[in-house]
mmCIF file of C-alpha atoms in Angstrom:
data_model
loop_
_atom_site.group_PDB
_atom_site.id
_atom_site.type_symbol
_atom_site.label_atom_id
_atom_site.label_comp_id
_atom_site.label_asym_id
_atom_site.label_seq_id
_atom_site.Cartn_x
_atom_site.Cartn_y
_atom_site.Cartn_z
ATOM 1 C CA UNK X 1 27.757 14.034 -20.526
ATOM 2 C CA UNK X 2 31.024 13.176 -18.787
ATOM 3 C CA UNK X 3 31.397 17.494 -18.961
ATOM 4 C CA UNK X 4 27.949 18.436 -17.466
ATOM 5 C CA UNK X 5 28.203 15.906 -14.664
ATOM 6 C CA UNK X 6 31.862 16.996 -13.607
ATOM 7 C CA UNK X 7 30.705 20.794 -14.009
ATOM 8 C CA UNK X 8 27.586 20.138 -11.874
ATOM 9 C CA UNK X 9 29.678 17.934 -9.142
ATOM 10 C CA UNK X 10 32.486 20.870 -8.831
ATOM 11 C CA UNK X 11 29.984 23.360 -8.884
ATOM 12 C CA UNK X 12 28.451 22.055 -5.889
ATOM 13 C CA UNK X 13 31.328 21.672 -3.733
ATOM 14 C CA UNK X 14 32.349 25.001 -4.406
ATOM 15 C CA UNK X 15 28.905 25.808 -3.260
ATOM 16 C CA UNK X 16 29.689 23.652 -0.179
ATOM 17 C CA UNK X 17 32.488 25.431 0.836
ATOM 18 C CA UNK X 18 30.796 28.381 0.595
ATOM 19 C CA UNK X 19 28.263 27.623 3.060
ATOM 20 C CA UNK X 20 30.723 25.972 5.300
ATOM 21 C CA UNK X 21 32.516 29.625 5.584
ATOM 22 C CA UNK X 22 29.222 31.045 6.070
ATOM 23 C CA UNK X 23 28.457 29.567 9.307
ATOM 24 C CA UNK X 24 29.366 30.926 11.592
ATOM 25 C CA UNK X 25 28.630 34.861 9.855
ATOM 26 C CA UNK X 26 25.492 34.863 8.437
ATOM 27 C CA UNK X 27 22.589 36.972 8.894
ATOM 28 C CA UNK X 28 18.771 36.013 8.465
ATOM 29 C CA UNK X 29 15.862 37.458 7.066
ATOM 30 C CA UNK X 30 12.532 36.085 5.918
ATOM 31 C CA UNK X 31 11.137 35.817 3.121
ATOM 32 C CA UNK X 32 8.053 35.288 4.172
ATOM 33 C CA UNK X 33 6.942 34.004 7.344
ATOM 34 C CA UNK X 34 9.522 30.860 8.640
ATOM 35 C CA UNK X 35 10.354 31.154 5.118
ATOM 36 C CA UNK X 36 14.120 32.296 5.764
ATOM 37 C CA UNK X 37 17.012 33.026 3.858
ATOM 38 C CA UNK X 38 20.790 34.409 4.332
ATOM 39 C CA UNK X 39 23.655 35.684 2.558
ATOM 40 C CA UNK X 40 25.087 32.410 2.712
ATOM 41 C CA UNK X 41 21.993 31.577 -0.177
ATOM 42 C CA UNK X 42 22.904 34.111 -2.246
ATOM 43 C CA UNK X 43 26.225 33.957 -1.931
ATOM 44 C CA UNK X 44 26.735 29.366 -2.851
ATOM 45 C CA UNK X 45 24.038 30.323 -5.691
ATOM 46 C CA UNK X 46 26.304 33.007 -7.117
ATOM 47 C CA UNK X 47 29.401 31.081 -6.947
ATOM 48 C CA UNK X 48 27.379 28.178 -8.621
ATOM 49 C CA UNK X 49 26.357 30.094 -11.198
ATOM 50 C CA UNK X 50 29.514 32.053 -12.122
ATOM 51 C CA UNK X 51 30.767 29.171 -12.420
ATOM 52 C CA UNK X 52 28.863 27.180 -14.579
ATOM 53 C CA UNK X 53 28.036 30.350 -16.896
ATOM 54 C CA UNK X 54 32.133 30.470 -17.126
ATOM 55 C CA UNK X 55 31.887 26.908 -18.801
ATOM 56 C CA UNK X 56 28.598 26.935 -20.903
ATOM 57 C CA UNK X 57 28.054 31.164 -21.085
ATOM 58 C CA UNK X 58 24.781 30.155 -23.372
ATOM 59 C CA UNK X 59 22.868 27.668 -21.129
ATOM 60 C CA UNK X 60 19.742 28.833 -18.994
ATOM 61 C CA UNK X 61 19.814 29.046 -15.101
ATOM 62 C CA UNK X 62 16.814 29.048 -12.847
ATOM 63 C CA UNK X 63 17.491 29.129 -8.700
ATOM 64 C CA UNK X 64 15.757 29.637 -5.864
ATOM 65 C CA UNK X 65 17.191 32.797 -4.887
ATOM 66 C CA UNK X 66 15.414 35.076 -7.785
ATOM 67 C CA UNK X 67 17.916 33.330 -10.230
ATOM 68 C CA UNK X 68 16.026 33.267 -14.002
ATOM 69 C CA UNK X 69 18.388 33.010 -17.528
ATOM 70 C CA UNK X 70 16.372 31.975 -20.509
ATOM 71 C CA UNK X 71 19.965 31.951 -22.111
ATOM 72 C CA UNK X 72 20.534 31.622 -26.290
ATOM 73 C CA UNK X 73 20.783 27.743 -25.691
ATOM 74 C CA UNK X 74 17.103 26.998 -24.662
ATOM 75 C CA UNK X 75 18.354 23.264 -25.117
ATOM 76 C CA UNK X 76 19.787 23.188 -21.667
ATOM 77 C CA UNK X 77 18.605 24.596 -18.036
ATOM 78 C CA UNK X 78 20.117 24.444 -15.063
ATOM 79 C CA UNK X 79 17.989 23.729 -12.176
ATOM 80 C CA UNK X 80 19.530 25.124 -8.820
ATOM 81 C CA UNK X 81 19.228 24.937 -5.134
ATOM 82 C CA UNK X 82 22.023 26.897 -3.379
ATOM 83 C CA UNK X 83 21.214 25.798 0.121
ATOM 84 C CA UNK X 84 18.450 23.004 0.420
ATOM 85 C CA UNK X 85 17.669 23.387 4.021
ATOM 86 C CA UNK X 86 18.067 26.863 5.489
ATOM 87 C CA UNK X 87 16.007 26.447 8.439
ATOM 88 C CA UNK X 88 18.630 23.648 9.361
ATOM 89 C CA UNK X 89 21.162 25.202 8.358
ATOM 90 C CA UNK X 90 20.757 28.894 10.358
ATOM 91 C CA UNK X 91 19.953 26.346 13.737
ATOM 92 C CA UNK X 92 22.938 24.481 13.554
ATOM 93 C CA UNK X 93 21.122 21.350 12.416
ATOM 94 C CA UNK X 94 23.562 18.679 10.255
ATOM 95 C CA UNK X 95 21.232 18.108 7.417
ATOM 96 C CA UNK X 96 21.164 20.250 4.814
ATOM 97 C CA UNK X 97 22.699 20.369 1.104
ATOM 98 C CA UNK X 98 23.503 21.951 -2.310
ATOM 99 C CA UNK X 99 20.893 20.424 -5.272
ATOM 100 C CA UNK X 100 22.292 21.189 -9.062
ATOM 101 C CA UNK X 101 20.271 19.692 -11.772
ATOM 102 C CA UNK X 102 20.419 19.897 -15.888
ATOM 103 C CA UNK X 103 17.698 19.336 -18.090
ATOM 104 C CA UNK X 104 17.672 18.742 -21.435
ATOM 105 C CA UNK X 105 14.513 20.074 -23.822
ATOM 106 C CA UNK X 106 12.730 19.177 -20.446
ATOM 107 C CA UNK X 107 13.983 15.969 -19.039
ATOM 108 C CA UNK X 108 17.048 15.470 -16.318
ATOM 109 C CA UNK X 109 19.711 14.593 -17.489
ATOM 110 C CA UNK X 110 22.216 15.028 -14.684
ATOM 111 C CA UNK X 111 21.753 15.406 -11.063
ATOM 112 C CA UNK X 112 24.226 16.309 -7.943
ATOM 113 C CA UNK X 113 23.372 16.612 -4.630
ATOM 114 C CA UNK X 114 26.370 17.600 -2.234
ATOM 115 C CA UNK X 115 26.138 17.490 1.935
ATOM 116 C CA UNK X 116 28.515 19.298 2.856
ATOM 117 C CA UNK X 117 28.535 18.488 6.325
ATOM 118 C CA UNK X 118 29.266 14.515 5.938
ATOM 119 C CA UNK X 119 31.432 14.930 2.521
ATOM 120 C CA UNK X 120 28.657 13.636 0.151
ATOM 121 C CA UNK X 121 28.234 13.645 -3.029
ATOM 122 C CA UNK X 122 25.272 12.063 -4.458
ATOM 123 C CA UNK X 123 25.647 11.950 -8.295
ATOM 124 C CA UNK X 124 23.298 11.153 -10.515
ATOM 125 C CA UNK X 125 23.316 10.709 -14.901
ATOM 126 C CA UNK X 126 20.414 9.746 -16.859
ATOM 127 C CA UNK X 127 20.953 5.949 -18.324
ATOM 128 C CA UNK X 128 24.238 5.604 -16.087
ATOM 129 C CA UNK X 129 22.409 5.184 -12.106
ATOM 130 C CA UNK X 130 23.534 6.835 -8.935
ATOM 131 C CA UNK X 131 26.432 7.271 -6.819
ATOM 132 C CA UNK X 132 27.323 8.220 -3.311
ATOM 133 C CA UNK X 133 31.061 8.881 -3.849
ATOM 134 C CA UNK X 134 31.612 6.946 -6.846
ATOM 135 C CA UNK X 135 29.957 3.565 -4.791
ATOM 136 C CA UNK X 136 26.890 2.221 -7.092
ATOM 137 C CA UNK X 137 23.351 3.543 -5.412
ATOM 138 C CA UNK X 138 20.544 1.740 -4.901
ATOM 139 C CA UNK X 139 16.888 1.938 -3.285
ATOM 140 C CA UNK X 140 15.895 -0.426 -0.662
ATOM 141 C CA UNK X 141 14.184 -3.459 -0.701
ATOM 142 C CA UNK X 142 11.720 -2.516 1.837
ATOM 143 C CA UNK X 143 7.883 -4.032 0.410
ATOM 144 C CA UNK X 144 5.580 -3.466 3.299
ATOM 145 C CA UNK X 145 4.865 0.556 4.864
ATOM 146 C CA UNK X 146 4.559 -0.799 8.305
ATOM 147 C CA UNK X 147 8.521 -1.435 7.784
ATOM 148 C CA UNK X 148 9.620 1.370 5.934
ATOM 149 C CA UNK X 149 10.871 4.478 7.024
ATOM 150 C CA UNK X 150 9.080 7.395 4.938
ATOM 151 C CA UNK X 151 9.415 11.267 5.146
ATOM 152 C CA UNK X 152 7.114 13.985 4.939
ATOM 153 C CA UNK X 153 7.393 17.788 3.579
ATOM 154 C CA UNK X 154 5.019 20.372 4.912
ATOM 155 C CA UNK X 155 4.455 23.525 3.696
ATOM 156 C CA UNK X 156 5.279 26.598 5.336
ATOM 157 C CA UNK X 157 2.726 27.982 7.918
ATOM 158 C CA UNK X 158 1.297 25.007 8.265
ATOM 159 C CA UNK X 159 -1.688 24.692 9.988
ATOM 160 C CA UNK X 160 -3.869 21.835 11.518
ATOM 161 C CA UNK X 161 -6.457 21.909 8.902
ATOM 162 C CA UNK X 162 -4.195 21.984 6.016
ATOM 163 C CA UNK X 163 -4.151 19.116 3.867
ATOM 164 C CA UNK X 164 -0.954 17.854 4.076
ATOM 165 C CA UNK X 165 -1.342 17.518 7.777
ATOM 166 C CA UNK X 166 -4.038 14.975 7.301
ATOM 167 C CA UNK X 167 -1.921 12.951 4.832
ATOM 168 C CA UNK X 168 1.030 13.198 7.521
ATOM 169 C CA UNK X 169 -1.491 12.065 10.346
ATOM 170 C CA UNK X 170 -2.740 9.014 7.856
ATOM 171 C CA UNK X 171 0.620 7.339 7.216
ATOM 172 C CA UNK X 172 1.512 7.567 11.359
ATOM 173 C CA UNK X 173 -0.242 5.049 12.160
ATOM 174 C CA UNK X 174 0.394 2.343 9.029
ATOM 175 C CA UNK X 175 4.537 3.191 8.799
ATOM 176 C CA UNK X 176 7.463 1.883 10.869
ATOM 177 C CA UNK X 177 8.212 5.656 11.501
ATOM 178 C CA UNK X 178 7.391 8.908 9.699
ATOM 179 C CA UNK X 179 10.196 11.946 9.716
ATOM 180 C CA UNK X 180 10.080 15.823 9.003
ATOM 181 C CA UNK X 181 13.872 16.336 8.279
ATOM 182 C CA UNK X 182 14.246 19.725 6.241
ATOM 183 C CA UNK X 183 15.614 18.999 2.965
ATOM 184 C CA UNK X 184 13.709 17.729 0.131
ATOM 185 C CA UNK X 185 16.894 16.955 -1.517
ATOM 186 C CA UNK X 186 18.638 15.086 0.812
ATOM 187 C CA UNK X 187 15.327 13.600 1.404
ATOM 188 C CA UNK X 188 15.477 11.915 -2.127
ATOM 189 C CA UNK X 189 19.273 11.335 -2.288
ATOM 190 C CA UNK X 190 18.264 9.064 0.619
ATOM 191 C CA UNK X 191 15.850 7.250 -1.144
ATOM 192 C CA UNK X 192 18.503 7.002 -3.922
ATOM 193 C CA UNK X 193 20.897 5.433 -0.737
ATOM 194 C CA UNK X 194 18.267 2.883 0.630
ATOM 195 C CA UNK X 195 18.352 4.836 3.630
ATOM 196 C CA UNK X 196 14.721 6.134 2.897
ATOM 197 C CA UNK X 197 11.677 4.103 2.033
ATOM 198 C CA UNK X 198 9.271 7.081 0.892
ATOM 199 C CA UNK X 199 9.170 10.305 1.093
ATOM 200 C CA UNK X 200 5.959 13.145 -0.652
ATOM 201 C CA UNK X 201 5.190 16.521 -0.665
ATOM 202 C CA UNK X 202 2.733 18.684 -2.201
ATOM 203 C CA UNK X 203 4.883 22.229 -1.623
ATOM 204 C CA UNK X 204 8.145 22.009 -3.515
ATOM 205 C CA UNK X 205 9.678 24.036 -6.186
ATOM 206 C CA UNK X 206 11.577 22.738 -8.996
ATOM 207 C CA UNK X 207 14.776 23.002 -7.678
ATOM 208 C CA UNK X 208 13.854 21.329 -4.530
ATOM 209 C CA UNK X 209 13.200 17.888 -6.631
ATOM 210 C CA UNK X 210 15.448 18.654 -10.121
ATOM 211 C CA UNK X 211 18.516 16.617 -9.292
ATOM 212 C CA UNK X 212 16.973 14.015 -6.136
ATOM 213 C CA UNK X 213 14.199 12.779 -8.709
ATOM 214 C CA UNK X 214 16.820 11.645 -11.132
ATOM 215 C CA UNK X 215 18.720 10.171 -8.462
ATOM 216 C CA UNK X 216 15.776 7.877 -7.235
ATOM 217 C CA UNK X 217 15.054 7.000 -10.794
ATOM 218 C CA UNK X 218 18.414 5.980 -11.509
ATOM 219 C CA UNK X 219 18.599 4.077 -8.089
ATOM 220 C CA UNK X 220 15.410 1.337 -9.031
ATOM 221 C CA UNK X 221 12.995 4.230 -7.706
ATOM 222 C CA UNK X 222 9.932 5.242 -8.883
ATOM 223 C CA UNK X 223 8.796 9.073 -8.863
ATOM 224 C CA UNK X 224 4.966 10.110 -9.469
ATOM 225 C CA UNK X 225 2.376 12.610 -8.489
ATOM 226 C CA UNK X 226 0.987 11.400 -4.113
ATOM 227 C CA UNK X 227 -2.143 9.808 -6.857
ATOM 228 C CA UNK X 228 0.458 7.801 -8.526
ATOM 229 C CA UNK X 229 0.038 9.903 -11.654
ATOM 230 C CA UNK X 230 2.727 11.447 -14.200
ATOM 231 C CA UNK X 231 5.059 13.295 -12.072
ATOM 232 C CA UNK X 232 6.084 17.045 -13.687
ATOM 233 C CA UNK X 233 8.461 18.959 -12.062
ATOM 234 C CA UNK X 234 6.616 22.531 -12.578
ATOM 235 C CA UNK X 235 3.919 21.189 -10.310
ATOM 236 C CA UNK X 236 4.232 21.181 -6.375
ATOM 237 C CA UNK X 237 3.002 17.273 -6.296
ATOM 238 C CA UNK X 238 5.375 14.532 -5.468
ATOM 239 C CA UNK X 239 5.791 11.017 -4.357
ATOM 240 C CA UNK X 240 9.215 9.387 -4.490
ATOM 241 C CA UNK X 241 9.812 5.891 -3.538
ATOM 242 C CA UNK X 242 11.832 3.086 -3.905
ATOM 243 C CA UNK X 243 9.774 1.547 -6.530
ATOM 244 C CA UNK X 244 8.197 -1.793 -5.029
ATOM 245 C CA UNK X 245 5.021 -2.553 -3.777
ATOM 246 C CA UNK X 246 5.191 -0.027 -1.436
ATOM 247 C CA UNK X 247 4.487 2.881 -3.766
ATOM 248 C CA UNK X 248 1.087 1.802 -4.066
ATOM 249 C CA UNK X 249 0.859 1.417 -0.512
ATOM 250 C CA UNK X 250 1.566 5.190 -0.214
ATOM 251 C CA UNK X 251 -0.321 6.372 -2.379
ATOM 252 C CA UNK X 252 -3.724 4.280 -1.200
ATOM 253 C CA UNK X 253 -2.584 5.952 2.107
ATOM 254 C CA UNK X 254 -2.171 9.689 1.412
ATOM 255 C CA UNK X 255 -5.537 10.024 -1.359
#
């Protein structure tokens, strides 16, 4: 385990650096409408992947940039987000990061989650906790909403009818603040921090959430589905907290 994590730690900081030298060069196109990406993407996934593939040439891959490996080991997957936070990044905004997550016949069993902009690294291994830079992790003690401070992911294209508007609109009122920030991932290293109360979504991939679920776990968090359900990272339904009373306090808000 010692390997994976220290593969998946380097891996992002290369990744890091990456973007860093990006910054200044890049050029943008969209995917889809506000749904943009850059060379600087493609270019932190590659050098992720080259390098992990260097050290375990059988594992499989999957990233957000059209990245897909079954590989001959279908024991272990690596779950990758080259740049978590693109829309921040291409405006200059400081909040952004690199997500690298391994699972394990379906379960994380490693997370990292690197901000390049601040110098953190947010490390996660399953049965050992969190870290932010080798210092212990944990959640906050924050019990009641109307105290907490809770995020929010919308989808792309949102508009005022969509349904993650209304949940957005029904927490206002009952939290100390709600937030929009940009990057599921750093959203849930956060949490993992005690910097975050809450945070949901209904519109995230898999590598959005691979490594920042197992870092709120391993923090005294609690992951689930916004209905307090089983949580499964194929499906686009997520509510991360920091595991006190407050969960249920979310979730009797946003159903």
């Amino acid at each position: 385990m010692r390997d994976y994590v220290q593969t998946a730690e380097e891996a992002a900081r290369r990744a890091g650096h990456v973007l860093r030298a990006w910054s200044s060069k890049f050029t943008v196109r969209e995917k889809s409408r506000s749904n943009l990406v850059t060379e600087a993407d493609e270019a932190a996934q590659a050098a992720i992947h080259d390098f992990i593939h260097g050290r375990y040439p059988h594992h499989g891959f999957c990233g957000e940039e059209g990245l897909s490996v079954a590989g001959n080991d279908s024991t272990y997957r690596w779950v990758i987000d080259p740049l978590d936070g693109t829309t921040n990044y291409v405006h200059g905004f400081p909040y952004y990061s690199v997500s690298i997550g391994l699972e394990c016949r379906g379960e994380m069993i490693v997370g990292a989650i690197f901000d390049p902009i601040h110098d953190e690294m947010f490390l996660a291994v399953r049965g050992e906790g969190a870290t932010l830079n080798r210092r212990p992790l944990r959640c906050s003690a924050i019990n009641q909403l109307d105290q907490a401070l809770v995020i929010a992911s919308l989808p792309v294209n949102t508009d005022r009818h969509d349904e993650a508007v209304r949940r957005f609109l029904s927490v206002l009122p009952v939290a100390q603040a709600v937030q929009r920030t940009g990057s599921a991932a750093l959203n849930l290293a956060n949490i993992a921090a005690g910097r975050v109360d809450g945070f949901w979504s209904t519109s995230l991939k898999p590598w959005d959430m691979a490594a920042g679920i197992l870092l709120v776990e391993e923090a005294g968090g609690r992951i689930s589905k916004i209905d307090g359900s089983a949580f499964q990272l194929e499906v686009p339904n997520l509510l991360a907290s920091n595991g006190l009373a407050l969960h249920e306090q979310l979730v009797a808000a946003l159903v």
